[in-house]
Short mmCIF file of C-alpha atoms and ligand atoms in Angstrom, two decimals:
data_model
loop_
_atom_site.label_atom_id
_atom_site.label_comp_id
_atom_site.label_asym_id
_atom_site.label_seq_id
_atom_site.Cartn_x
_atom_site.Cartn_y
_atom_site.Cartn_z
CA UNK N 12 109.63 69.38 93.59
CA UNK N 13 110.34 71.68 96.10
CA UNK N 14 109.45 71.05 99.83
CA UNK N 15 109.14 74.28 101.02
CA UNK N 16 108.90 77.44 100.12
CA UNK N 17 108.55 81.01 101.34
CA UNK N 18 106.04 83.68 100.31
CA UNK N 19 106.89 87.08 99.94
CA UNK N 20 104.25 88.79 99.83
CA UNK N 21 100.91 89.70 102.61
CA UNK N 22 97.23 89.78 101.81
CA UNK N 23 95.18 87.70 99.58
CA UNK N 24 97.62 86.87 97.43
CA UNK N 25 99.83 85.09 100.11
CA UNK N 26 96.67 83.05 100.95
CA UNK N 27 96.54 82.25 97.24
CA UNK N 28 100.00 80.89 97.45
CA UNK N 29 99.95 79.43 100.68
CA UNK N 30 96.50 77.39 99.24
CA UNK N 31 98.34 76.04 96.11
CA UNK N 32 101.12 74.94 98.21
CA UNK N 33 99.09 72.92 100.52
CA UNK N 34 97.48 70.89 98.02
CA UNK N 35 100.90 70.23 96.34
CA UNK N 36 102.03 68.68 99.52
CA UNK N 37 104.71 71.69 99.94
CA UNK N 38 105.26 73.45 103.38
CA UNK N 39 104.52 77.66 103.14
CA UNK N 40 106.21 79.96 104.71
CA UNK N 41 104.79 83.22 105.58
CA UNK N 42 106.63 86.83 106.37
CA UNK N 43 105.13 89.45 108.17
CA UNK N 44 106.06 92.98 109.08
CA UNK N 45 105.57 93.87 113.00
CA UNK N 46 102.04 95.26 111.69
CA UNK N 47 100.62 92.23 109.72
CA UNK N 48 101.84 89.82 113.07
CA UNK N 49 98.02 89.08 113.29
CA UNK N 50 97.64 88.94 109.25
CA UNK N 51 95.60 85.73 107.71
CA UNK N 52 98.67 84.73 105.88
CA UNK N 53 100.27 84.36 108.95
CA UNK N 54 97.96 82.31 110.15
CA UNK N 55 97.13 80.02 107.51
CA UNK N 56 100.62 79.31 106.33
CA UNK N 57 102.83 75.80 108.18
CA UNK N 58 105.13 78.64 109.67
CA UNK N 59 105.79 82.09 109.90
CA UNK N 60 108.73 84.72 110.15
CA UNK N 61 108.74 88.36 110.71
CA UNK N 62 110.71 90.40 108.30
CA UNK N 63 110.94 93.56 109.82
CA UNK N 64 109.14 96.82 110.82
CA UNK N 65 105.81 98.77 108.56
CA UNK N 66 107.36 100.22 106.13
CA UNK N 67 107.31 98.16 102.99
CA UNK N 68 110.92 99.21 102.31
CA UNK N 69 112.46 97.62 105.81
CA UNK N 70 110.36 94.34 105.40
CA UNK N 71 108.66 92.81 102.28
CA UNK N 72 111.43 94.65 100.22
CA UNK N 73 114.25 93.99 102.16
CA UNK N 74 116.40 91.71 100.50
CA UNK N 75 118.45 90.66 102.98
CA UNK N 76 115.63 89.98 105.63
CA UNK N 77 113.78 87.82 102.83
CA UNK N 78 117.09 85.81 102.21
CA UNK N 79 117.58 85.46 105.93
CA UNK N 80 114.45 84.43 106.12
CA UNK N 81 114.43 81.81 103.58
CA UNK N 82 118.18 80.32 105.29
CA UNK N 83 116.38 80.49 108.44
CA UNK N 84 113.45 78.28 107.31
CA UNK N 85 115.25 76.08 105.06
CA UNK N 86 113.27 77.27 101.77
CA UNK N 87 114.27 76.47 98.58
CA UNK N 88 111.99 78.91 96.80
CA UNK N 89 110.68 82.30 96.43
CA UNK N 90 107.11 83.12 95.21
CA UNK N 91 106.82 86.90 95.26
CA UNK N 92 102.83 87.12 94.33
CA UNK N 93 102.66 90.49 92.86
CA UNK N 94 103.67 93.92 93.53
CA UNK N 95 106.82 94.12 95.90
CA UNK N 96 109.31 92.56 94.63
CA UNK N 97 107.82 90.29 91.78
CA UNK N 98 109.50 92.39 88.48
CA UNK N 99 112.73 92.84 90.12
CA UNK N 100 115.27 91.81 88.20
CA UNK N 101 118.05 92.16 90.67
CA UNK N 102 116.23 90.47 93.38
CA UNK N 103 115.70 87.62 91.61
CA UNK N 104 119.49 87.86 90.64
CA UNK N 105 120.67 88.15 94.63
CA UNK N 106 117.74 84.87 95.24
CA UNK N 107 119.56 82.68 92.12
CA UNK N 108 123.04 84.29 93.89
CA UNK N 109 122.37 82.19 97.69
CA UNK N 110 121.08 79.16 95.70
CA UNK N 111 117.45 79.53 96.09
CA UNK N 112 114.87 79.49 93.23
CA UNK N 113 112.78 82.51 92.35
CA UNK N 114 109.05 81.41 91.37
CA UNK N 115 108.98 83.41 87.76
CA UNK N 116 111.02 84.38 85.08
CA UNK N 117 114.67 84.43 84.60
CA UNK N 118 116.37 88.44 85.77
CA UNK N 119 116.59 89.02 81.82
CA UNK N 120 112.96 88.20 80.87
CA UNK N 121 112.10 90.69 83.92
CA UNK N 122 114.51 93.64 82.48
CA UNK N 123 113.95 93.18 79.68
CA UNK N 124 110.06 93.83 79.94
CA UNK N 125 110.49 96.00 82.91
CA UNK N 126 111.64 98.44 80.89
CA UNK N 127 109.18 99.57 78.82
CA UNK N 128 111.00 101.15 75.47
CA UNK N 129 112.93 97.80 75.73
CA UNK N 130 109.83 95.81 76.18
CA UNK N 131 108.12 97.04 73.25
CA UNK N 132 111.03 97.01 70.65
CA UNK N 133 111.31 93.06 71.82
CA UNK N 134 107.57 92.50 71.16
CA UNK N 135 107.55 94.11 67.73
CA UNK N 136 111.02 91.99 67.26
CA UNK N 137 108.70 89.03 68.11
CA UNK N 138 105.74 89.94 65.99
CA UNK N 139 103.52 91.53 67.76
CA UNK N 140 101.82 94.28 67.15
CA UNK N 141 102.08 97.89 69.01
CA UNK N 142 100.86 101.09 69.29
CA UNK N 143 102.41 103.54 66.72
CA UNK N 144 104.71 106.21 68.17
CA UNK N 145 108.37 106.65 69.38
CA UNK N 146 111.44 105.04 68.40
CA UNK N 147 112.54 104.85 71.98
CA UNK N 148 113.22 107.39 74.53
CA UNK N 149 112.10 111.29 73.95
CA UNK N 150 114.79 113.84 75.72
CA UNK N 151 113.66 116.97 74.48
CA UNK N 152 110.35 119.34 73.74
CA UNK N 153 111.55 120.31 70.47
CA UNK N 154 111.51 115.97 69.54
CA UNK N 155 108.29 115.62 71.49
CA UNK N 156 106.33 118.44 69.56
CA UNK N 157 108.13 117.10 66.62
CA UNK N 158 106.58 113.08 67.00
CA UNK N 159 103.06 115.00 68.25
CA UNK N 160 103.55 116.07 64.24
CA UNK N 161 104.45 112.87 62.97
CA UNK N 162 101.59 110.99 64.22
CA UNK N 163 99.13 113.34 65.41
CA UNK N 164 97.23 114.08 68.07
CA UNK N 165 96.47 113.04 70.90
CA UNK N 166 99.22 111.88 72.26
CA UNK N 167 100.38 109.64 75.40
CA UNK N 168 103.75 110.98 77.57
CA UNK N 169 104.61 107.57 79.23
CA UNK N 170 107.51 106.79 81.57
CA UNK N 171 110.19 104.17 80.57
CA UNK N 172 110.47 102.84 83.88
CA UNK N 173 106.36 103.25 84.30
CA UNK N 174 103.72 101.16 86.24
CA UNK N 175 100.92 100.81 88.12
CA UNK N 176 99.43 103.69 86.18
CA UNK N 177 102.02 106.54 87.06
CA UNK N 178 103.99 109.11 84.91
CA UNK N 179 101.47 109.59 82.15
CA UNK N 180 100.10 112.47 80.58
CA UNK N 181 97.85 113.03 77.40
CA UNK N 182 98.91 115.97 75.11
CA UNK N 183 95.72 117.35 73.50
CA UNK N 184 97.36 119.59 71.08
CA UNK N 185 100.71 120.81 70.74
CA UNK N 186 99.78 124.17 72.94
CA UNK N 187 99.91 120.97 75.78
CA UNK N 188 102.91 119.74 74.80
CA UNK N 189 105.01 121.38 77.19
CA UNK N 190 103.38 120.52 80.48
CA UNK N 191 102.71 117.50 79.73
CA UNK N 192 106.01 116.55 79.04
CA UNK N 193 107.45 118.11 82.09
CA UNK N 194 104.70 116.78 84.19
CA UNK N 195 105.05 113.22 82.84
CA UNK N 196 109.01 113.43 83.29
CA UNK N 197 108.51 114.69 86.82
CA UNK N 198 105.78 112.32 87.50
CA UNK N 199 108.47 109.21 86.57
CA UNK N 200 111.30 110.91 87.92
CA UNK N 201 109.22 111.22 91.61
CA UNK N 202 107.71 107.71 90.93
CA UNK N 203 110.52 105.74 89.37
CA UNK N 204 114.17 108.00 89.84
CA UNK N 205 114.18 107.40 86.26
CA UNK N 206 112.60 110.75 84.06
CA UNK N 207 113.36 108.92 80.37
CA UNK N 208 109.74 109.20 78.94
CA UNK N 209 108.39 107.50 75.61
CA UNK N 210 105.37 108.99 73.40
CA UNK N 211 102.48 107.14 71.95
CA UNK N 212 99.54 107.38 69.98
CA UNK N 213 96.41 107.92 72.17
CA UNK N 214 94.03 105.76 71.77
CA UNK N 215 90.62 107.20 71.83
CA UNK N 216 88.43 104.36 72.90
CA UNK N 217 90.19 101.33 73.37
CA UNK N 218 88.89 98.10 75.18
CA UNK N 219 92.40 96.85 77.58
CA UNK N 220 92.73 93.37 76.61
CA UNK N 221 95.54 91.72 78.13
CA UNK N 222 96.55 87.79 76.68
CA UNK N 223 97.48 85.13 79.30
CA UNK N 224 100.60 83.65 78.71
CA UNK N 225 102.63 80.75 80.20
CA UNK N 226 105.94 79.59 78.97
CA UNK N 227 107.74 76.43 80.19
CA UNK N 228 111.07 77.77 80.45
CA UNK N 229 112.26 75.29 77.34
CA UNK N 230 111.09 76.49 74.38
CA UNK N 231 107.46 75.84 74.57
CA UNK N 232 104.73 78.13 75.42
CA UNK N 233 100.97 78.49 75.34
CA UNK N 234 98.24 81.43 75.68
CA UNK N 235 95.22 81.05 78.26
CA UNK N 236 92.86 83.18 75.90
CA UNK N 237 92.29 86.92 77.04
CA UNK N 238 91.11 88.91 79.94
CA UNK N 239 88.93 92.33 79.37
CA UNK N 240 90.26 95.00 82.14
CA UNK N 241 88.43 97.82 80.59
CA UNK N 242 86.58 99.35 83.54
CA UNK N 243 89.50 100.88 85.07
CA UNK N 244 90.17 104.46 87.20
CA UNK N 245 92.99 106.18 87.16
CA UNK N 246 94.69 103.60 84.67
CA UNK N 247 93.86 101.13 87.23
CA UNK N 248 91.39 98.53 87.07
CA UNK N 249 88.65 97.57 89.21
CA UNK N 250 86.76 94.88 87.15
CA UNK N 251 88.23 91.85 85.00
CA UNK N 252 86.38 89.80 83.25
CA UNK N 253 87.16 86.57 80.69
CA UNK N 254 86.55 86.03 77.92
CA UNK N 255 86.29 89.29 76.60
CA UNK N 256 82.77 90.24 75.41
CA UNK N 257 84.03 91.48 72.13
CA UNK N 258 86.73 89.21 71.32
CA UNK N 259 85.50 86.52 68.65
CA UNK N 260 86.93 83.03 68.77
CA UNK N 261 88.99 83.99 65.56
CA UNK N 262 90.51 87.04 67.00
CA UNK N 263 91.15 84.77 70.38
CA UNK N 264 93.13 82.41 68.28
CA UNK N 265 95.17 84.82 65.74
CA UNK N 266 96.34 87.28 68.92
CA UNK N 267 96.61 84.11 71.24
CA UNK N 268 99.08 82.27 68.79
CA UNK N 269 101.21 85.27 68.39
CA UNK N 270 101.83 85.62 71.72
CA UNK N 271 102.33 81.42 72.86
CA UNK N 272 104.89 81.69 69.91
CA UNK N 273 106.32 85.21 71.20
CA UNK N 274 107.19 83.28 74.59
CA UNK N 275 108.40 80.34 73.09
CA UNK N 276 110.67 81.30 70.91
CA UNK N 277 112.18 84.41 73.87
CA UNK N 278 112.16 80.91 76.14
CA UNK N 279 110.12 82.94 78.55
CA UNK N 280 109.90 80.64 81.88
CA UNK N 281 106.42 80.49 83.91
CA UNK N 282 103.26 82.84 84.03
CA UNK N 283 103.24 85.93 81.94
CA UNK N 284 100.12 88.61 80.57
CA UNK N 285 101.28 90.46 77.31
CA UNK N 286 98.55 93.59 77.76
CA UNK N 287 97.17 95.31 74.47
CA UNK N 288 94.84 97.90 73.57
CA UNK N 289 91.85 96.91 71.09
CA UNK N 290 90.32 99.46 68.83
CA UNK N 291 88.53 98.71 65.51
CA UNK N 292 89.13 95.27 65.53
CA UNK N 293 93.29 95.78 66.22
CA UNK N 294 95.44 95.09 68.63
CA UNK N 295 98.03 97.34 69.67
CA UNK N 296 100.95 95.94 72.64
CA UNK N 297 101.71 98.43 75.75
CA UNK N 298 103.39 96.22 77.49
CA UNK N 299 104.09 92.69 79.14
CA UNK N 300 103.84 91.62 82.90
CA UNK N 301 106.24 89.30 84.08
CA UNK N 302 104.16 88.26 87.12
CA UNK N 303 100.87 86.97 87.99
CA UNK N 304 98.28 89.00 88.20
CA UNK N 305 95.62 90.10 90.20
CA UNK N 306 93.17 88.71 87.84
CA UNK N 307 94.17 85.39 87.37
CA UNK N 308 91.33 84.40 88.83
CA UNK N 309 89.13 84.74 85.84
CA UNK N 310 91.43 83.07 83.52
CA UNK N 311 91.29 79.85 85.87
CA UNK N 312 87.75 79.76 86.49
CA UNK N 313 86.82 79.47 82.66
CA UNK N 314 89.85 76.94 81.55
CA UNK N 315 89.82 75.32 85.12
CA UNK N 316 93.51 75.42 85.89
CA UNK N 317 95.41 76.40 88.96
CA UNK N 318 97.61 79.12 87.62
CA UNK N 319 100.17 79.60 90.83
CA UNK N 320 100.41 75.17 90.55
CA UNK N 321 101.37 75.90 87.30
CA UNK N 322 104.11 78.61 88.01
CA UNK N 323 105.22 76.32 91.11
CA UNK N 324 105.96 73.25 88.60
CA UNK N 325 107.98 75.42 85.55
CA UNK N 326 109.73 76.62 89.05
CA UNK N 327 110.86 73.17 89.97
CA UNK N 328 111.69 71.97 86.06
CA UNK N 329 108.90 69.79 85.48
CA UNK N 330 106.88 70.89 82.34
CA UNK N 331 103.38 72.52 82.25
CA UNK N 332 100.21 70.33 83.25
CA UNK N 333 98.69 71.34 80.14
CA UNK N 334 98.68 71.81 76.27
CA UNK N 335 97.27 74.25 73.64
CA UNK N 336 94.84 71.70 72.43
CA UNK N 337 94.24 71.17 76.44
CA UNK N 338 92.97 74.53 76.87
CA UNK N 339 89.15 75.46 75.92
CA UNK N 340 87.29 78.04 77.40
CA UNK N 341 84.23 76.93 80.16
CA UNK N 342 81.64 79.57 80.73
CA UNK N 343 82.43 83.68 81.30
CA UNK N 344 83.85 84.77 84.76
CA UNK N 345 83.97 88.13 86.50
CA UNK N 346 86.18 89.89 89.00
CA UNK N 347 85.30 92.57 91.25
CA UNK N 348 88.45 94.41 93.52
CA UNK N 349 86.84 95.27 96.62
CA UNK N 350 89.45 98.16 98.31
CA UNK N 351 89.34 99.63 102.14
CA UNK N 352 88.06 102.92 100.05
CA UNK N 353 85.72 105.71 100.81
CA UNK N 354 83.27 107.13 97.94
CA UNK N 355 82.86 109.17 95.91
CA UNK N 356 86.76 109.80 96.03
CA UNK N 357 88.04 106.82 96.69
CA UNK N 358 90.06 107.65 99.36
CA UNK N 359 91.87 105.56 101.44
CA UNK N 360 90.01 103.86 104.49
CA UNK N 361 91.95 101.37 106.56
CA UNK N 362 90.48 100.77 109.99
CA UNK N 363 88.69 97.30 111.80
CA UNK N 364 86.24 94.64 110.40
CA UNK N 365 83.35 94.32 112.95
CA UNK N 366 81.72 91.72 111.51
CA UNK N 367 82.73 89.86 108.10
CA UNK N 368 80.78 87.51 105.81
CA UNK N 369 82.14 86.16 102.65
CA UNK N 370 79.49 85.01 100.15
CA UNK N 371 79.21 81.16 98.63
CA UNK N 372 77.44 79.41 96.72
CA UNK N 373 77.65 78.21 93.35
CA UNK N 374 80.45 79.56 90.99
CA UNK N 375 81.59 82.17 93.67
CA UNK N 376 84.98 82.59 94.69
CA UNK N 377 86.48 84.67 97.72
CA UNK N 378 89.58 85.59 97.56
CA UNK N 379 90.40 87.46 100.67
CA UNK N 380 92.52 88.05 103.61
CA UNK N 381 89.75 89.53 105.76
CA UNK N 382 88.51 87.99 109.02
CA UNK N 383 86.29 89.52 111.95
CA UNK N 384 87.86 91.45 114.13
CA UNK N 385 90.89 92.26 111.65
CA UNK N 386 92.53 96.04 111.60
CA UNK N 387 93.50 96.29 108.39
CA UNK N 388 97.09 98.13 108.48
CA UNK N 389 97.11 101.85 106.86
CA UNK N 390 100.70 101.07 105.19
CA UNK N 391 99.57 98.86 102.40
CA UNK N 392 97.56 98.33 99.12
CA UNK N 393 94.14 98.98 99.65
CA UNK N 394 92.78 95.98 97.88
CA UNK N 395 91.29 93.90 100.80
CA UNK N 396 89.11 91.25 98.57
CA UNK N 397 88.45 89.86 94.98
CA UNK N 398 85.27 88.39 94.52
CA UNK N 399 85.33 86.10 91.62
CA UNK N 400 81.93 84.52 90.02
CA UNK N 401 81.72 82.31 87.19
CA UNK N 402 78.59 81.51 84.87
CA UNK N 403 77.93 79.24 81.97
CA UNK N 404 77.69 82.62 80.15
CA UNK N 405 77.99 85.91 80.80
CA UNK N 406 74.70 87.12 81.90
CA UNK N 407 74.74 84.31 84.19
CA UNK N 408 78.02 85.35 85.34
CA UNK N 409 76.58 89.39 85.65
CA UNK N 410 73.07 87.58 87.70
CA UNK N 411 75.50 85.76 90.07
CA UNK N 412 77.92 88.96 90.95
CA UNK N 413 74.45 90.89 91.82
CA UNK N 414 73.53 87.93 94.23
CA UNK N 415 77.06 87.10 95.78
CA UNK N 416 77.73 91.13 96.33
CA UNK N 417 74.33 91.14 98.19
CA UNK N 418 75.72 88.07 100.72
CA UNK N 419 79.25 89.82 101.29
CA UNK N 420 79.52 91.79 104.47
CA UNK N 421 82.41 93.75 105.28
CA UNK N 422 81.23 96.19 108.57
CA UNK N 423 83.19 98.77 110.04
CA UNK N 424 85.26 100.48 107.19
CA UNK N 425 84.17 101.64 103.76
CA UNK N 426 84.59 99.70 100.99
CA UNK N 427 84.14 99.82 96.97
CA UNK N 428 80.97 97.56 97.23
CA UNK N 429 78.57 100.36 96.32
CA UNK N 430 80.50 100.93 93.53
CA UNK N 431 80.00 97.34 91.95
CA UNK N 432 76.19 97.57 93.01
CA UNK N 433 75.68 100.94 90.45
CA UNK N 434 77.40 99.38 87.79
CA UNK N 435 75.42 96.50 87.33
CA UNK N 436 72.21 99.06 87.36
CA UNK N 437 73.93 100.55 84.01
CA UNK N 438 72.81 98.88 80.60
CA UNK N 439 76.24 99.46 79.09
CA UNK N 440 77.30 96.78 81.52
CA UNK N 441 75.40 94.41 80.51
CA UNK N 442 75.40 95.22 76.86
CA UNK N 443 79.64 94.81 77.20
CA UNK N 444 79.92 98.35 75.78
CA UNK N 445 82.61 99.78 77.32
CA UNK N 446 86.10 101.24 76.75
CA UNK N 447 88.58 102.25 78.66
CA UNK N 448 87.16 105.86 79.48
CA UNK N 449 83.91 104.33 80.37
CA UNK N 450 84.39 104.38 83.75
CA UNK N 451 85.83 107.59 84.72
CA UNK N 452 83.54 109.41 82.46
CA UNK N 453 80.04 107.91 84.33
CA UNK N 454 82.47 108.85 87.53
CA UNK N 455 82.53 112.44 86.49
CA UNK N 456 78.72 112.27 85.47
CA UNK N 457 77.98 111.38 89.03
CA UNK N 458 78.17 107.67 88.57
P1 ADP I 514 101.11 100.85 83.66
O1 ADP I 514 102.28 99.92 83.52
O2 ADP I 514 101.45 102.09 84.43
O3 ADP I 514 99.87 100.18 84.12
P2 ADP I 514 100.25 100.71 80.85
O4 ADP I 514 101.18 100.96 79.73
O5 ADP I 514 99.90 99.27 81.12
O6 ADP I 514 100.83 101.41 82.17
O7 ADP I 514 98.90 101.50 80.63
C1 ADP I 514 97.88 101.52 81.60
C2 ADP I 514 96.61 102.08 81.04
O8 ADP I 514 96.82 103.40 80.50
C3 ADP I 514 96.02 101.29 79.87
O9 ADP I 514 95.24 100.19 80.30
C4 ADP I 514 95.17 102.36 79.22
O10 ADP I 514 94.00 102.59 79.96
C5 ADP I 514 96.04 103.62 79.33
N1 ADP I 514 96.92 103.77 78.13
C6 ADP I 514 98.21 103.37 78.02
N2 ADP I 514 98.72 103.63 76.79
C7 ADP I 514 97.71 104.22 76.07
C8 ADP I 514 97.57 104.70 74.72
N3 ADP I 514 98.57 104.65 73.84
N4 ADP I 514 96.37 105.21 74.35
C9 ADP I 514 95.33 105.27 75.23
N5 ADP I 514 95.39 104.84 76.51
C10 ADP I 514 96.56 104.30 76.95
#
């Protein structure tokens, strides 16, 4: 087992790490841009290093200021949380390059599903089932109108290189073809440097259901059930929840085996999430996450594992903590992401905590890099807190999320609280009815 090892990454997610490694008995390492020198995960973590200026690019992506730092400190291993650089193949090429370990998959594994034309002609290799539309990359209009044909619309524009909901565009007809094809390709070029788009099928009202995966780097793999991310804005989600409300314990099993076996037999090495659609009772693949996620959380409240302990030990060669038959699902748990946001447009609101209380109690989990008196930095994510409950079942969960969002008090900047508030007021909520559109479409009716 490693003895120490260096986080890079900020925010909650650092704290995440840092927490795991302190009850493995394993020293942390924090970096820190010049702005985040007062950051929680500085604080928190055995010892800390600064990386460099603000900008993302000349600190927590700077590859040679996070090797530095790691020769420095005498780490032996990476753990890139997510975003940054956690699905970069070459980084985690130039780590494995200076002898040091990187806390996830192996370069290929990350290419391979970083790209996402690739990605998907691996799954359906494996067995799994996608969405219906392009045989790889689309380079012309004349091919595009021609697919829009062949399957019908609507269709989905979707950049190879694509992520974090950027470079897509629906084609309604084929009288949208054309700007939605330039805009898509512009989109990814702007977003990516890479304009190679794909075309899909558009989904009408799909729930996102996205399958927990972890492999042990040797051949063996299991799945960690699913996680519904339906509520999402801008292709971006904003409330997680596990199990899924309309996933039966058949369906769990049938798409849960496909995928453990999918991992196994690639030889896929630590935490993964392959992410579906689900429409009538099918699953369709988009595309497969090589990290953790944001909302692990849920996924370890209701099987009550330690996810990043997990991708710490594959890291180090011993072999997972747990197996299939291990794994049974405890209760329904929620997510909420709380972001330094202003409504009704959600725009960006950085600024200083006056006063800050995190809730408790029962089945309620914090996770959070927020303290009183903290200026959150305007260069970063916006997501500032997740606040995770967990019930026997899910009304329980739904009663506890009302009562821990009433405790929480973040003063002095605007937050997506409110937000989570209205939502519970709506039946459809409650009911579990809910698709992907759901949310922007109550958005546009005034919410
Ligand atoms: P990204 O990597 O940018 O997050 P994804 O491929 O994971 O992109 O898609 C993000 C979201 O976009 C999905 O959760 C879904 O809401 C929407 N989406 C993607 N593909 C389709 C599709 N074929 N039909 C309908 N909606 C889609």
């Amino acid at each position: 087992m490693f003895d120490k090892i260096l986080i890079a990454n900020r925010g909650e997610i650092a704290l995440r790490v840092i927490r795991a490694c302190r009850e493995m008995g394993i020293t942390s390492v924090a970096v820190h841009s010049t702005a985040d020198a007062d950051a929680m995960h500085v604080r928190m973590a055995d010892e800390s290093i600064c990386i460099g200026p603000a900008p993302s690019v000349d600190s927590y992506l700077s590859f040679p200021a996070l090797i530095s730092a790691c020769e420095v400190t005498g780490a032996q291993a990476i753990h890139p949380g997510y975003g940054f650089l956690s699905e970069n193949a070459r980084f985690v090429q130039v780590v494995e390059d200076h002898g040091l370990t990187f806390i996830g998959p192996s370069a290929e594994h990350i290419r391979t599903m970083g790209d996402k034309i690739t990605a998907k002609e691996t799954a359906k290799a494996l067995g799994i089932p996608v969405v219906p539309g392009s045989a790889g990359g689309v380079a012309t209009l004349d091919e595009a109108k021609q697919i829009g044909r062949d399957f019908g619309y609507p269709v989905i524009i979707k950049a190879t290189a694509g992520g974090g909901g950027r470079g897509m565009q629906v084609a309604k007809d084929e009288a949208g073809m054309e700007r939605a094809f330039q805009t898509a390709r512009s989109e990814a070029k702007a977003a990516f440097g890479n304009d190679e788009v794909y075309i899909e099928k558009y989904l009408q009202k799909p729930r996102h259901i996205e399958i927990q995966v972890f492999g042990d780097g040797q051949g063996g793999g299991v799945h960690l059930g699913e996680r519904d991310c339906s509520l999402q804005r801008r292709h971006q989600k904003v409330f997680e929840e596990a199990p899924g409300p309309s996933i039966s314990p058949e369906e769990r099993k049938r798409i849960g085996d496909i995928c453990a076996n999918a991992i196994a037999k690639m030889g896929y090495s630590g935490a993964g999430t392959i992410e579906f659609l689900y429409e009538d009772g099918e699953f369709y693949f988009i595309e497969m996450n090589t990290r953790l996620q944001v909302e692990h959380p849920v996924t370890e409240a209701i099987f009550g594992q330690d996810l990043v302990r997990e991708q710490i030990r594959v890291a180090s060669g011993q072999k997972l903590s747990f197996t299939q038959d291990d794994l049974q699902i405890n209760g329904h748990a929620i997510e909420v992401r709380i972001n330094a946001e202003k409504l009704p447009k959600f725009s960006p609101c950085p600024g200083r905590i006056t006063a800050f209380h995190a809730p408790g109690g029962l089945g309620v989990r914090m996770d959070s890099a927020l303290y009183d008196g903290y200026s959150i930095p305007p260069y970063y994510d916006s997501l500032i807190a997740k606040l995770i409950v967990h019930g026997r079942d899910r009304p329980e969960a739904l009663a506890r999320l009302n009562r821990a969002l009433g405790e929480l008090i973040v003063d002095g900047i605007d937050t997506t609280v409110p937000l989570f508030h209205a939502l519970l007021r709506e039946k459809d909520i409650h009911t579990g009815e809910y698709n992907i559109h759901w949310l922007e479409k109550w958005l546009e009716a005034g919410g």
